[in-house]
Coordinates of C-alpha atoms in Angstrom, one line a residue:
Chain A
X1 CA 137.0 -53.3 233.2
X2 CA 135.7 -53.5 229.7
X3 CA 132.7 -51.7 228.3
X4 CA 131.1 -51.1 225.0
X5 CA 128.7 -48.2 224.3
X6 CA 126.3 -47.9 221.4
X7 CA 124.8 -44.5 222.1
X8 CA 121.9 -44.8 219.6
X9 CA 119.1 -47.3 220.1
X10 CA 117.7 -46.5 216.7
X11 CA 119.2 -45.1 213.5
X12 CA 117.0 -44.3 210.5
X13 CA 118.5 -43.6 207.1
X14 CA 117.1 -43.2 203.6
X15 CA 117.9 -45.8 201.1
X16 CA 121.0 -44.8 199.1
X17 CA 122.3 -42.5 201.8
X18 CA 125.4 -43.2 203.8
X19 CA 124.9 -44.8 207.2
X20 CA 126.9 -44.8 210.4
X21 CA 126.3 -46.9 213.5
X22 CA 128.4 -45.6 216.4
X23 CA 130.4 -47.6 218.9
X24 CA 132.8 -46.6 221.6
X25 CA 134.8 -48.9 223.8
X26 CA 136.9 -49.2 226.9
X27 CA 139.3 -52.0 227.6
X28 CA 142.4 -52.3 229.7
X29 CA 144.6 -53.8 227.1
X30 CA 144.7 -53.9 223.3
X31 CA 141.2 -53.8 221.8
X32 CA 139.9 -56.5 219.6
X33 CA 136.7 -55.1 218.1
X34 CA 133.9 -56.8 216.2
X35 CA 130.6 -55.9 214.5
X36 CA 127.8 -58.4 214.2
X37 CA 124.4 -58.1 212.6
X38 CA 121.2 -59.8 213.8
X39 CA 118.2 -60.2 211.5
X40 CA 114.8 -60.9 213.0
X41 CA 114.5 -64.3 214.7
X42 CA 118.0 -65.1 213.5
X43 CA 121.4 -65.5 215.2
X44 CA 124.3 -63.1 214.8
X45 CA 126.3 -62.9 211.7
X46 CA 129.9 -61.7 211.7
X47 CA 130.5 -58.5 209.7
X48 CA 134.0 -57.5 210.4
X49 CA 136.7 -57.2 213.0
X50 CA 139.7 -55.1 214.0
X51 CA 142.7 -56.8 215.5
X52 CA 145.8 -54.9 214.3
X53 CA 146.9 -53.1 211.2
X54 CA 145.0 -50.7 209.0
X55 CA 142.5 -48.7 210.9
X56 CA 139.9 -49.0 208.2
X57 CA 138.5 -52.5 208.1
X58 CA 136.3 -53.8 205.3
X59 CA 133.8 -56.5 205.9
X60 CA 130.8 -58.3 204.5
X61 CA 127.9 -56.7 202.6
X62 CA 129.8 -53.6 201.8
X63 CA 130.2 -52.5 205.4
X64 CA 133.4 -51.0 206.8
X65 CA 134.5 -49.7 210.2
X66 CA 137.2 -47.3 211.3
X67 CA 139.2 -47.9 214.4
X68 CA 140.0 -44.6 216.1
X69 CA 142.3 -45.1 219.1
X70 CA 142.3 -41.5 220.3
X71 CA 138.5 -41.4 220.4
X72 CA 138.2 -45.1 221.4
X73 CA 135.6 -45.6 218.7
X74 CA 134.9 -48.2 216.1
X75 CA 132.0 -46.8 214.1
X76 CA 130.3 -49.0 211.4
X77 CA 129.8 -47.4 208.1
X78 CA 128.4 -48.0 204.6
X79 CA 128.5 -45.6 201.7
X80 CA 125.0 -46.4 200.4
X81 CA 122.3 -48.0 202.5
X82 CA 120.0 -50.8 201.3
X83 CA 116.6 -51.6 202.6
X84 CA 117.9 -55.1 203.3
X85 CA 120.4 -53.6 205.7
X86 CA 117.6 -53.0 208.2
X87 CA 118.6 -55.1 211.2
X88 CA 120.0 -55.0 214.7
X89 CA 123.7 -54.3 214.9
X90 CA 126.0 -55.2 217.8
X91 CA 129.4 -53.9 218.5
X92 CA 131.6 -56.2 220.6
X93 CA 135.0 -56.2 222.3
X94 CA 137.1 -59.0 223.6
X95 CA 137.5 -58.4 227.3
X96 CA 140.3 -60.6 228.4
X97 CA 144.1 -59.8 228.3
X98 CA 146.2 -61.6 225.8
X99 CA 147.9 -63.8 228.4
X100 CA 144.6 -65.3 229.5
X101 CA 144.0 -67.1 226.2
X102 CA 140.2 -66.7 226.4
X103 CA 138.2 -65.2 223.6
X104 CA 134.8 -64.4 224.9
X105 CA 133.1 -61.2 223.8
X106 CA 131.4 -58.4 225.6
X107 CA 128.5 -56.8 223.6
X108 CA 127.0 -53.4 223.3
X109 CA 123.3 -53.0 223.7
X110 CA 122.7 -52.9 220.0
X111 CA 121.5 -50.4 217.5
X112 CA 118.4 -51.0 215.3
X113 CA 119.0 -49.7 211.8
X114 CA 116.0 -48.9 209.7
X115 CA 116.6 -48.1 206.0
X116 CA 113.6 -46.2 204.6
X117 CA 112.8 -46.9 200.9
Chain B
X1 CA 131.9 -68.1 207.8
X2 CA 131.5 -71.2 209.8
X3 CA 128.1 -73.0 210.1
X4 CA 126.7 -73.5 213.5
X5 CA 123.4 -75.2 214.1
X6 CA 121.2 -75.2 217.2
X7 CA 118.3 -77.5 218.0
X8 CA 115.5 -76.9 218.7
X9 CA 114.9 -73.5 217.2
X10 CA 112.1 -72.9 219.7
X11 CA 110.6 -74.8 222.6
X12 CA 107.6 -74.3 224.9
X13 CA 107.6 -76.2 228.2
X14 CA 105.9 -76.4 231.5
X15 CA 107.4 -74.9 234.6
X16 CA 109.5 -77.5 236.4
X17 CA 110.6 -79.5 233.4
X18 CA 114.1 -79.6 231.9
X19 CA 115.0 -78.5 228.4
X20 CA 118.1 -79.5 226.4
X21 CA 119.5 -77.3 223.7
X22 CA 122.1 -78.6 221.3
X23 CA 124.8 -76.6 219.5
X24 CA 126.7 -78.1 216.7
X25 CA 129.8 -76.9 214.8
X26 CA 129.3 -78.3 211.3
X27 CA 132.4 -77.0 209.5
X28 CA 135.2 -77.7 212.0
X29 CA 136.1 -79.2 215.3
X30 CA 135.5 -76.6 218.0
X31 CA 137.5 -76.8 221.2
X32 CA 135.7 -73.8 222.6
X33 CA 132.0 -72.9 222.5
X34 CA 130.1 -70.1 224.2
X35 CA 126.5 -69.9 225.5
X36 CA 124.8 -66.5 225.5
X37 CA 121.4 -65.4 226.7
X38 CA 119.5 -62.5 225.0
X39 CA 116.6 -60.8 226.6
X40 CA 114.1 -58.8 224.5
X41 CA 115.5 -55.5 223.3
X42 CA 118.7 -56.2 225.2
X43 CA 122.2 -57.3 224.4
X44 CA 123.7 -60.7 224.6
X45 CA 125.0 -61.8 228.0
X46 CA 127.6 -64.5 228.2
X47 CA 126.5 -67.3 230.4
X48 CA 129.4 -69.7 230.1
X49 CA 132.4 -70.9 228.2
X50 CA 132.4 -74.5 227.2
X51 CA 135.6 -76.4 226.6
X52 CA 135.7 -79.8 225.2
X53 CA 136.7 -82.4 227.7
X54 CA 136.6 -80.1 230.7
X55 CA 134.1 -78.4 232.9
X56 CA 132.5 -75.3 231.6
X57 CA 133.4 -71.9 233.0
X58 CA 130.4 -70.0 234.2
X59 CA 130.0 -66.2 234.4
X60 CA 129.3 -64.6 237.7
X61 CA 125.6 -64.8 238.6
X62 CA 124.9 -67.8 236.4
X63 CA 123.8 -70.9 238.3
X64 CA 125.8 -73.8 237.2
X65 CA 123.4 -76.3 238.7
X66 CA 120.5 -74.8 236.8
X67 CA 122.2 -74.4 233.4
X68 CA 124.1 -77.6 232.8
X69 CA 126.7 -77.5 230.0
X70 CA 128.2 -80.5 228.4
X71 CA 130.9 -80.3 225.7
X72 CA 131.1 -84.0 225.0
X73 CA 132.7 -83.8 221.6
X74 CA 134.5 -81.3 219.4
X75 CA 131.4 -80.7 217.4
X76 CA 128.7 -80.7 220.1
X77 CA 127.9 -78.7 223.2
X78 CA 124.6 -79.0 225.1
X79 CA 122.9 -76.6 227.4
X80 CA 120.3 -78.1 229.8
X81 CA 118.0 -75.7 231.6
X82 CA 116.9 -77.7 234.6
X83 CA 113.6 -77.2 236.4
X84 CA 112.8 -74.4 234.1
X85 CA 110.7 -71.4 235.4
X86 CA 109.0 -68.6 233.5
X87 CA 111.9 -66.2 234.3
X88 CA 114.2 -68.6 232.3
X89 CA 112.2 -67.7 229.1
X90 CA 114.7 -66.2 226.8
X91 CA 116.6 -66.5 223.5
X92 CA 119.6 -68.7 224.0
X93 CA 122.4 -68.4 221.5
X94 CA 125.6 -70.5 221.2
X95 CA 128.8 -69.5 219.4
X96 CA 131.8 -71.4 218.2
X97 CA 135.3 -70.1 218.3
X98 CA 136.9 -70.2 214.9
X99 CA 139.5 -72.8 214.0
X100 CA 142.4 -70.3 213.7
X101 CA 145.0 -69.8 216.4
X102 CA 145.0 -66.0 216.4
X103 CA 144.2 -64.1 219.6
X104 CA 141.4 -62.3 217.9
X105 CA 139.7 -65.4 216.4
X106 CA 136.2 -64.8 215.3
X107 CA 133.2 -66.3 217.0
X108 CA 130.4 -67.8 214.8
X109 CA 126.9 -67.8 216.1
X110 CA 124.1 -70.3 215.9
X111 CA 120.6 -69.2 215.0
X112 CA 119.4 -69.3 218.5
X113 CA 116.8 -71.2 220.5
X114 CA 113.8 -69.4 221.8
X115 CA 112.6 -70.9 225.1
X116 CA 109.2 -70.1 226.6
X117 CA 108.4 -71.6 230.0
X118 CA 104.7 -71.5 230.9

């Protein structure tokens, strides 16, 4: 069975400092991992994904995430936080085996990032 | 990324009425769309997968007779909440599976519809 854990409900970071939003996962097959951001009263916006290849994935707005198979983690990072990065961040994993052909996502509970000016 | 619209953005209705929410893919024809429900301070829960031209696939625990999904065209899927009750109040979000053929194709999300049932 699949699962996604975001251990921190809230992350606070000062503007200009590096930020990390943590995510760990559990799937039976190959993990397909995604990060989405949700601004207040808005839908989710795609940030980045890992399918195969380089473990360091670069995405939108200067975000990146590192896939670590041994630790089953896919932490979201940014070298220098902006106040405008304050939002709700969701980690997601595809939960179906390749043969199934489906592509629905299973989401973590979200982490609220607050960047303090 | 792809543009996905939802209409209405918010709706208030009386208990017992039905509400229809539209989800449109504006950039490409979408064979597969998804409907999610998001409770306050909680994650998104997949309700159903909508495939054009066929019946939707509902997740366990989701009443198919209460949440009617119609994927009538490659750019439009509708979710109808029938005989709505206060416990149906929530934020409903649709997503569209990207046009690529890869296994890990990206989903693109609509802005969501906030439903309040009085």
